[in-house]
mmCIF file of C-alpha atoms in Angstrom:
data_model
loop_
_atom_site.group_PDB
_atom_site.id
_atom_site.type_symbol
_atom_site.label_atom_id
_atom_site.label_comp_id
_atom_site.label_asym_id
_atom_site.label_seq_id
_atom_site.Cartn_x
_atom_site.Cartn_y
_atom_site.Cartn_z
ATOM 1 C CA SER A 296 5.007 44.180 -16.880
ATOM 2 C CA GLY A 297 3.007 41.383 -17.303
ATOM 3 C CA ARG A 298 4.539 40.047 -20.201
ATOM 4 C CA ILE A 299 7.966 40.536 -18.862
ATOM 5 C CA PHE A 300 6.862 38.210 -15.591
ATOM 6 C CA ALA A 301 5.417 36.006 -17.866
ATOM 7 C CA ALA A 302 8.843 35.493 -19.863
ATOM 8 C CA ARG A 303 10.653 35.339 -16.352
ATOM 9 C CA VAL A 304 8.125 32.296 -15.049
ATOM 10 C CA ALA A 305 8.746 30.546 -18.587
ATOM 11 C CA GLY A 306 12.545 30.943 -17.863
ATOM 12 C CA ALA A 307 12.468 29.693 -14.591
ATOM 13 C CA HIS A 308 10.922 26.357 -15.900
ATOM 14 C CA ARG A 309 13.286 26.131 -18.932
ATOM 15 C CA PRO A 310 15.745 23.305 -18.436
ATOM 16 C CA GLN A 311 19.329 24.417 -17.768
ATOM 17 C CA HIS A 312 22.244 22.900 -19.672
ATOM 18 C CA GLY A 313 20.959 20.279 -21.395
ATOM 19 C CA LEU A 314 18.961 18.636 -18.393
ATOM 20 C CA VAL A 315 16.097 16.189 -19.301
ATOM 21 C CA ARG A 316 13.285 18.251 -20.496
ATOM 22 C CA HIS A 317 10.658 16.071 -18.987
ATOM 23 C CA ARG A 318 12.095 16.368 -15.422
ATOM 24 C CA SER A 319 8.729 17.539 -14.292
ATOM 25 C CA SER A 320 5.353 17.317 -15.752
ATOM 26 C CA ASP A 321 3.811 19.977 -14.274
ATOM 27 C CA SER A 322 6.812 22.392 -15.125
ATOM 28 C CA GLY A 323 6.705 21.277 -18.696
ATOM 29 C CA ILE A 324 2.893 21.966 -19.183
ATOM 30 C CA VAL A 325 3.194 25.440 -17.491
ATOM 31 C CA GLN A 326 6.319 26.244 -19.784
ATOM 32 C CA SER A 327 4.419 25.342 -22.978
ATOM 33 C CA VAL A 328 1.214 27.213 -21.865
ATOM 34 C CA LEU A 329 3.076 30.531 -20.760
ATOM 35 C CA ARG A 330 4.966 30.442 -24.195
ATOM 36 C CA HIS A 331 1.805 30.313 -25.943
ATOM 37 C CA LEU A 332 0.127 33.013 -23.825
ATOM 38 C CA SER A 333 3.037 35.203 -23.988
ATOM 39 C CA THR A 334 2.674 36.005 -27.527
ATOM 40 C CA ALA A 335 -0.225 37.458 -29.395
ATOM 41 C CA THR A 336 -1.429 34.912 -32.130
ATOM 42 C CA PRO A 337 -3.729 36.060 -35.180
ATOM 43 C CA ASP A 338 -7.132 35.833 -35.582
ATOM 44 C CA ASP A 339 -8.673 33.773 -38.306
ATOM 45 C CA ASP A 340 -9.463 36.878 -40.391
ATOM 46 C CA GLY A 341 -5.533 37.560 -40.357
ATOM 47 C CA GLY A 342 -5.838 40.202 -38.030
ATOM 48 C CA GLN A 343 -3.985 40.634 -34.444
ATOM 49 C CA ALA A 344 -5.898 38.974 -31.663
ATOM 50 C CA GLN A 345 -7.321 41.187 -29.279
ATOM 51 C CA GLY A 346 -4.619 41.749 -26.993
ATOM 52 C CA HIS A 347 -4.130 42.069 -22.891
ATOM 53 C CA PRO A 348 -4.715 45.804 -22.161
ATOM 54 C CA ARG A 349 -1.202 46.040 -20.502
ATOM 55 C CA ASP A 350 1.163 43.872 -22.364
ATOM 56 C CA GLY A 351 -0.451 42.476 -25.740
ATOM 57 C CA ARG A 352 -0.906 38.974 -24.588
ATOM 58 C CA PRO A 353 -4.138 37.110 -25.838
ATOM 59 C CA SER A 354 -7.085 38.230 -23.507
ATOM 60 C CA LEU A 355 -9.338 35.625 -21.805
ATOM 61 C CA PHE A 356 -12.241 37.600 -23.606
ATOM 62 C CA SER A 357 -10.419 37.163 -26.888
ATOM 63 C CA LYS A 358 -12.039 35.018 -29.909
ATOM 64 C CA LYS A 359 -8.948 33.145 -30.398
ATOM 65 C CA THR A 360 -8.395 30.303 -28.058
ATOM 66 C CA VAL A 361 -5.178 28.513 -27.099
ATOM 67 C CA ASP A 362 -4.813 25.193 -28.794
ATOM 68 C CA PHE A 363 -3.897 23.141 -25.904
ATOM 69 C CA ALA A 364 -3.567 20.023 -27.922
ATOM 70 C CA ALA A 365 -0.718 21.786 -29.851
ATOM 71 C CA VAL A 366 0.505 22.818 -26.401
ATOM 72 C CA LEU A 367 0.592 18.730 -25.009
ATOM 73 C CA GLU A 368 2.243 18.065 -28.456
ATOM 74 C CA GLU A 369 5.251 19.906 -27.500
ATOM 75 C CA TYR A 370 5.482 18.280 -24.138
ATOM 76 C CA GLU A 371 6.871 14.786 -24.050
ATOM 77 C CA HIS A 372 3.928 12.860 -22.704
ATOM 78 C CA PRO A 373 4.198 9.043 -22.822
ATOM 79 C CA THR A 374 2.987 7.253 -26.144
ATOM 80 C CA PRO A 375 3.616 3.700 -27.160
ATOM 81 C CA ALA A 376 6.053 4.544 -29.657
ATOM 82 C CA ARG A 377 8.109 6.627 -26.837
ATOM 83 C CA ILE A 378 7.596 3.762 -24.342
ATOM 84 C CA SER A 379 8.917 1.454 -26.661
ATOM 85 C CA GLN A 380 12.022 3.607 -27.737
ATOM 86 C CA LYS A 381 13.011 3.802 -23.849
ATOM 87 C CA ASN A 382 12.852 -0.038 -23.378
ATOM 88 C CA GLN A 383 10.442 0.056 -20.483
ATOM 89 C CA ARG A 384 11.301 -2.823 -17.995
ATOM 90 C CA ARG A 385 8.688 -5.200 -17.908
ATOM 91 C CA ARG A 386 10.096 -7.709 -15.897
ATOM 92 C CA PHE A 387 12.184 -8.174 -12.649
ATOM 93 C CA SER A 388 14.657 -10.269 -14.590
ATOM 94 C CA GLU A 389 15.503 -7.058 -16.670
ATOM 95 C CA PHE A 390 16.261 -4.778 -13.789
ATOM 96 C CA SER A 391 20.152 -4.304 -12.577
ATOM 97 C CA ASN A 392 21.436 -5.853 -9.314
ATOM 98 C CA GLU A 393 21.410 -2.342 -7.610
ATOM 99 C CA THR A 394 17.937 -1.617 -8.454
ATOM 100 C CA LEU A 395 16.929 -5.296 -7.287
ATOM 101 C CA ALA A 396 18.937 -4.443 -4.038
ATOM 102 C CA VAL A 397 16.839 -1.216 -3.319
ATOM 103 C CA MET A 398 13.433 -2.984 -4.283
ATOM 104 C CA ALA A 399 14.260 -5.945 -2.022
ATOM 105 C CA SER A 400 14.979 -3.609 0.991
ATOM 106 C CA LEU A 401 11.537 -2.237 0.484
ATOM 107 C CA GLY A 402 9.934 -5.684 0.693
ATOM 108 C CA VAL A 403 9.051 -6.245 -2.770
ATOM 109 C CA HIS A 404 8.767 -9.917 -3.357
ATOM 110 C CA GLY A 405 9.398 -9.817 -6.806
ATOM 111 C CA ALA A 406 12.877 -8.472 -6.377
ATOM 112 C CA SER A 407 13.884 -10.618 -3.475
ATOM 113 C CA LYS A 408 12.859 -13.736 -5.394
ATOM 114 C CA GLU A 409 15.009 -12.349 -8.481
ATOM 115 C CA ARG A 410 18.020 -11.796 -6.383
ATOM 116 C CA MET A 411 17.510 -15.313 -4.765
ATOM 117 C CA LEU A 412 17.680 -16.676 -8.547
ATOM 118 C CA ARG A 413 20.754 -14.958 -9.140
ATOM 119 C CA GLU A 414 22.381 -15.927 -5.890
ATOM 120 C CA ILE A 415 21.589 -19.336 -6.891
ATOM 121 C CA MET A 416 22.989 -18.866 -10.403
ATOM 122 C CA ARG A 417 26.137 -17.385 -8.919
ATOM 123 C CA VAL A 418 27.036 -20.109 -6.136
ATOM 124 C CA ASP A 419 26.079 -23.125 -8.083
ATOM 125 C CA GLY A 420 26.898 -22.030 -11.662
ATOM 126 C CA VAL A 421 23.698 -23.008 -13.079
ATOM 127 C CA SER A 422 21.230 -21.630 -15.678
ATOM 128 C CA TYR A 423 18.165 -19.655 -14.808
ATOM 129 C CA VAL A 424 15.877 -22.418 -15.578
ATOM 130 C CA GLU A 425 17.998 -24.774 -13.183
ATOM 131 C CA ALA A 426 18.069 -22.104 -10.563
ATOM 132 C CA TYR A 427 14.298 -22.062 -10.436
ATOM 133 C CA ALA A 428 14.438 -25.872 -9.558
ATOM 134 C CA VAL A 429 16.452 -25.021 -6.488
ATOM 135 C CA LEU A 430 14.022 -22.354 -5.568
ATOM 136 C CA ALA A 431 11.493 -24.730 -5.598
ATOM 137 C CA LYS A 432 12.645 -26.470 -2.795
ATOM 138 C CA MET A 433 13.269 -23.615 -1.042
ATOM 139 C CA ASN A 434 9.304 -22.967 -1.474
ATOM 140 C CA LEU A 435 8.566 -26.442 -0.341
ATOM 141 C CA HIS A 436 10.390 -25.915 2.980
ATOM 142 C CA LEU A 437 8.800 -22.399 3.520
ATOM 143 C CA GLU A 438 5.340 -24.001 3.091
ATOM 144 C CA GLY A 439 5.931 -26.953 5.255
ATOM 145 C CA GLY A 440 5.010 -24.812 8.413
ATOM 146 C CA THR A 441 2.629 -22.275 6.866
ATOM 147 C CA SER A 442 -0.480 -23.814 8.514
ATOM 148 C CA LEU A 443 1.076 -23.731 11.839
ATOM 149 C CA HIS A 444 1.954 -20.095 11.526
ATOM 150 C CA LYS A 445 -1.099 -19.192 10.397
ATOM 151 C CA LEU A 446 -2.973 -20.840 13.136
ATOM 152 C CA PRO A 447 -2.814 -17.749 15.714
ATOM 153 C CA TYR A 448 -4.172 -15.208 13.132
ATOM 154 C CA GLN A 449 -6.959 -17.761 11.991
ATOM 155 C CA ALA A 450 -7.871 -18.158 15.745
ATOM 156 C CA ILE A 451 -7.926 -14.681 16.333
ATOM 157 C CA ILE A 452 -10.192 -13.832 13.199
ATOM 158 C CA ALA A 453 -12.796 -16.579 14.170
ATOM 159 C CA GLY A 454 -12.808 -15.280 17.722
ATOM 160 C CA ALA A 455 -13.381 -11.740 16.612
ATOM 161 C CA TRP A 456 -16.301 -12.881 14.275
ATOM 162 C CA ALA A 457 -17.830 -14.977 16.969
ATOM 163 C CA LEU A 458 -17.734 -12.636 19.662
ATOM 164 C CA GLY A 459 -17.588 -9.093 18.176
ATOM 165 C CA VAL A 460 -20.001 -9.907 15.174
ATOM 166 C CA VAL A 461 -22.445 -12.571 16.380
ATOM 167 C CA LEU A 462 -22.703 -13.269 20.187
ATOM 168 C CA ILE A 463 -22.185 -9.996 21.721
ATOM 169 C CA PRO A 464 -24.605 -7.999 19.595
ATOM 170 C CA LEU A 465 -27.073 -10.932 19.967
ATOM 171 C CA GLY A 466 -26.530 -10.906 23.602
ATOM 172 C CA VAL A 467 -27.393 -7.400 23.799
ATOM 173 C CA PHE A 468 -30.364 -7.289 21.556
ATOM 174 C CA GLN A 469 -31.788 -10.437 21.062
ATOM 175 C CA LYS A 470 -34.629 -10.995 23.723
ATOM 176 C CA ASP A 471 -34.559 -14.825 23.887
ATOM 177 C CA LEU A 472 -30.759 -15.204 24.143
ATOM 178 C CA ALA A 473 -30.690 -12.222 26.536
ATOM 179 C CA ILE A 474 -33.400 -14.041 28.786
ATOM 180 C CA TRP A 475 -31.440 -17.205 28.786
ATOM 181 C CA PHE A 476 -28.190 -15.474 29.711
ATOM 182 C CA ALA A 477 -29.734 -13.230 32.350
ATOM 183 C CA THR A 478 -31.202 -16.461 34.057
ATOM 184 C CA GLU A 479 -28.462 -18.963 33.551
ATOM 185 C CA HIS A 480 -25.202 -16.618 34.249
ATOM 186 C CA VAL A 481 -26.191 -13.307 35.367
ATOM 187 C CA GLY A 482 -28.784 -14.227 38.082
ATOM 188 C CA VAL A 483 -31.170 -11.059 37.862
ATOM 189 C CA GLU A 484 -34.738 -10.926 38.162
ATOM 190 C CA LEU A 485 -36.739 -10.901 34.558
ATOM 191 C CA PRO A 486 -38.497 -7.695 34.092
ATOM 192 C CA PRO A 487 -42.206 -7.540 32.969
ATOM 193 C CA MET A 488 -42.642 -8.591 29.043
ATOM 194 C CA SER A 489 -43.688 -5.273 28.321
ATOM 195 C CA GLU A 490 -40.477 -3.445 29.378
ATOM 196 C CA ILE A 491 -38.471 -5.645 27.002
ATOM 197 C CA ASP A 492 -40.949 -6.077 24.008
ATOM 198 C CA THR A 493 -38.544 -4.236 21.295
ATOM 199 C CA VAL A 494 -34.902 -4.727 20.669
ATOM 200 C CA TRP A 495 -34.041 -1.044 22.043
ATOM 201 C CA LYS A 496 -35.616 -2.002 25.532
ATOM 202 C CA VAL A 497 -33.968 -5.281 25.534
ATOM 203 C CA GLY A 498 -30.621 -3.440 24.915
ATOM 204 C CA THR A 499 -31.328 -1.231 27.632
ATOM 205 C CA TRP A 500 -31.889 -3.814 29.826
ATOM 206 C CA THR A 501 -29.085 -6.055 29.205
ATOM 207 C CA TRP A 502 -26.418 -2.999 29.205
ATOM 208 C CA GLN A 503 -26.468 -2.960 32.848
ATOM 209 C CA TRP A 504 -24.091 -6.138 32.862
ATOM 210 C CA MET A 505 -22.928 -6.278 28.916
ATOM 211 C CA GLU A 506 -21.482 -2.522 29.377
ATOM 212 C CA PRO A 507 -18.636 -3.702 31.813
ATOM 213 C CA ILE A 508 -17.516 -6.689 29.818
ATOM 214 C CA ILE A 509 -17.428 -4.786 26.434
ATOM 215 C CA GLY A 510 -15.825 -1.826 28.154
ATOM 216 C CA THR A 511 -13.215 -4.051 29.643
ATOM 217 C CA TRP A 512 -12.451 -5.573 26.481
ATOM 218 C CA SER A 513 -12.002 -2.267 24.716
ATOM 219 C CA PHE A 514 -9.726 -1.172 27.374
ATOM 220 C CA VAL A 515 -7.610 -4.170 27.081
ATOM 221 C CA LEU A 516 -7.459 -3.938 23.110
ATOM 222 C CA LEU A 517 -6.307 -0.460 23.549
ATOM 223 C CA ALA A 518 -3.755 -1.368 26.257
ATOM 224 C CA LEU A 519 -2.065 -3.887 24.040
ATOM 225 C CA GLN A 520 -2.178 -1.430 20.989
ATOM 226 C CA LEU A 521 -0.380 0.967 23.285
ATOM 227 C CA ILE A 522 2.168 -1.520 24.049
ATOM 228 C CA ARG A 523 2.910 -2.500 20.554
ATOM 229 C CA ALA A 524 3.242 0.938 19.534
ATOM 230 C CA ASN A 525 5.610 1.853 22.275
ATOM 231 C CA GLY A 526 7.468 -1.564 21.600
ATOM 232 C CA LEU A 527 7.821 -0.594 18.001
ATOM 233 C CA GLN A 528 9.657 2.758 19.034
ATOM 234 C CA ILE A 529 12.236 0.755 20.760
ATOM 235 C CA ASP A 530 12.690 -1.783 18.238
ATOM 236 C CA ALA A 531 11.085 -4.626 20.248
ATOM 237 C CA LYS A 532 9.801 -7.285 17.645
ATOM 238 C CA PRO A 533 5.977 -7.829 17.604
ATOM 239 C CA PHE A 534 4.450 -11.203 17.513
ATOM 240 C CA ASN A 535 4.429 -11.547 13.743
ATOM 241 C CA GLU A 536 7.908 -10.144 13.058
ATOM 242 C CA ARG A 537 9.307 -12.932 15.465
ATOM 243 C CA ILE A 538 7.289 -15.692 13.398
ATOM 244 C CA LEU A 539 8.965 -14.069 10.183
ATOM 245 C CA THR A 540 12.291 -13.922 11.591
ATOM 246 C CA ALA A 541 12.158 -17.471 13.029
ATOM 247 C CA ARG A 542 11.239 -18.821 9.592
ATOM 248 C CA ALA A 543 13.792 -16.858 7.462
ATOM 249 C CA ASP A 544 16.592 -18.259 9.923
ATOM 250 C CA ASP A 545 15.313 -21.659 9.420
ATOM 251 C CA LEU A 546 15.619 -21.323 5.833
ATOM 252 C CA TYR A 547 18.907 -20.191 5.925
ATOM 253 C CA LYS A 548 20.000 -23.163 8.047
ATOM 254 C CA GLN A 549 18.691 -25.380 5.444
ATOM 255 C CA PHE A 550 20.627 -23.572 2.466
ATOM 256 C CA PRO A 551 23.657 -21.915 4.316
ATOM 257 C CA GLU A 552 25.636 -21.922 0.903
ATOM 258 C CA TYR A 553 23.854 -18.929 -0.024
ATOM 259 C CA GLU A 554 24.204 -15.499 1.099
ATOM 260 C CA ARG A 555 22.445 -15.075 4.444
ATOM 261 C CA GLU A 556 20.677 -11.661 3.969
ATOM 262 C CA ILE A 557 19.387 -12.527 0.493
ATOM 263 C CA VAL A 558 18.082 -15.804 1.823
ATOM 264 C CA ARG A 559 16.324 -14.141 4.723
ATOM 265 C CA ASP A 560 14.815 -11.233 2.614
ATOM 266 C CA TYR A 561 13.385 -13.884 0.209
ATOM 267 C CA SER A 562 11.931 -15.412 3.121
ATOM 268 C CA LYS A 563 10.416 -12.443 4.625
ATOM 269 C CA SER A 564 8.899 -10.892 1.679
ATOM 270 C CA ASP A 565 6.832 -14.050 1.088
ATOM 271 C CA PRO A 566 5.677 -15.030 4.463
ATOM 272 C CA PHE A 567 2.713 -17.170 3.606
ATOM 273 C CA GLY A 568 3.316 -18.764 0.474
ATOM 274 C CA ARG A 569 2.056 -16.074 -1.766
#
């Protein structure tokens, strides 16, 4: 019957042998809702609620509605008091070494920084505050080549803005610039002004020499993207990864007394001095 099915579903979501009750928020809510729906509740006038025609559960058309606030109250949802009782971690310094190692392997900078501080404390036998002084020296060394490492990316950004956003659109649709380019570089005869009196006509006219340039560069970018994607499949380091690796190795050469992987993880997690 429907009631037996509801009881079985509720039992399937019931924690076994003292397991944590709030293991899954969805299962906890489903269990509470099924428990309320699987038993008939009295109406306000003291009578029995209109039950389901087959198993006596409250019908969807019953005047007595389910108190979902009471259902959620039974489920252990987060509250300020419960958060305080469970001592929620708020800083990386409050995590264990194992947790920090896992987070650092995922590239979390705060975790790598905390591991670096603890490594300095372990090797130098200094306090937490004194370890920050050593970390500041490491940061100064990392920031020394930041401008040079950013230069290729800044050049690409500037070139993309100049060509892709400004020059090429203007060269295709702006009449004066299109006439100058056609006269000085393309060497084609100018059409009658009536045939290029709108931006659409200008674009149709210039497209005969702009299309090969734009199409070729689009294909070059597509080929470069294909090369990079397949290079990653065979563990070939892209340009950005090579720069990060070189900076990490250089930092370790300056501070060889500390664990190599911890120093390199810290450098890679903070590539440009965030």
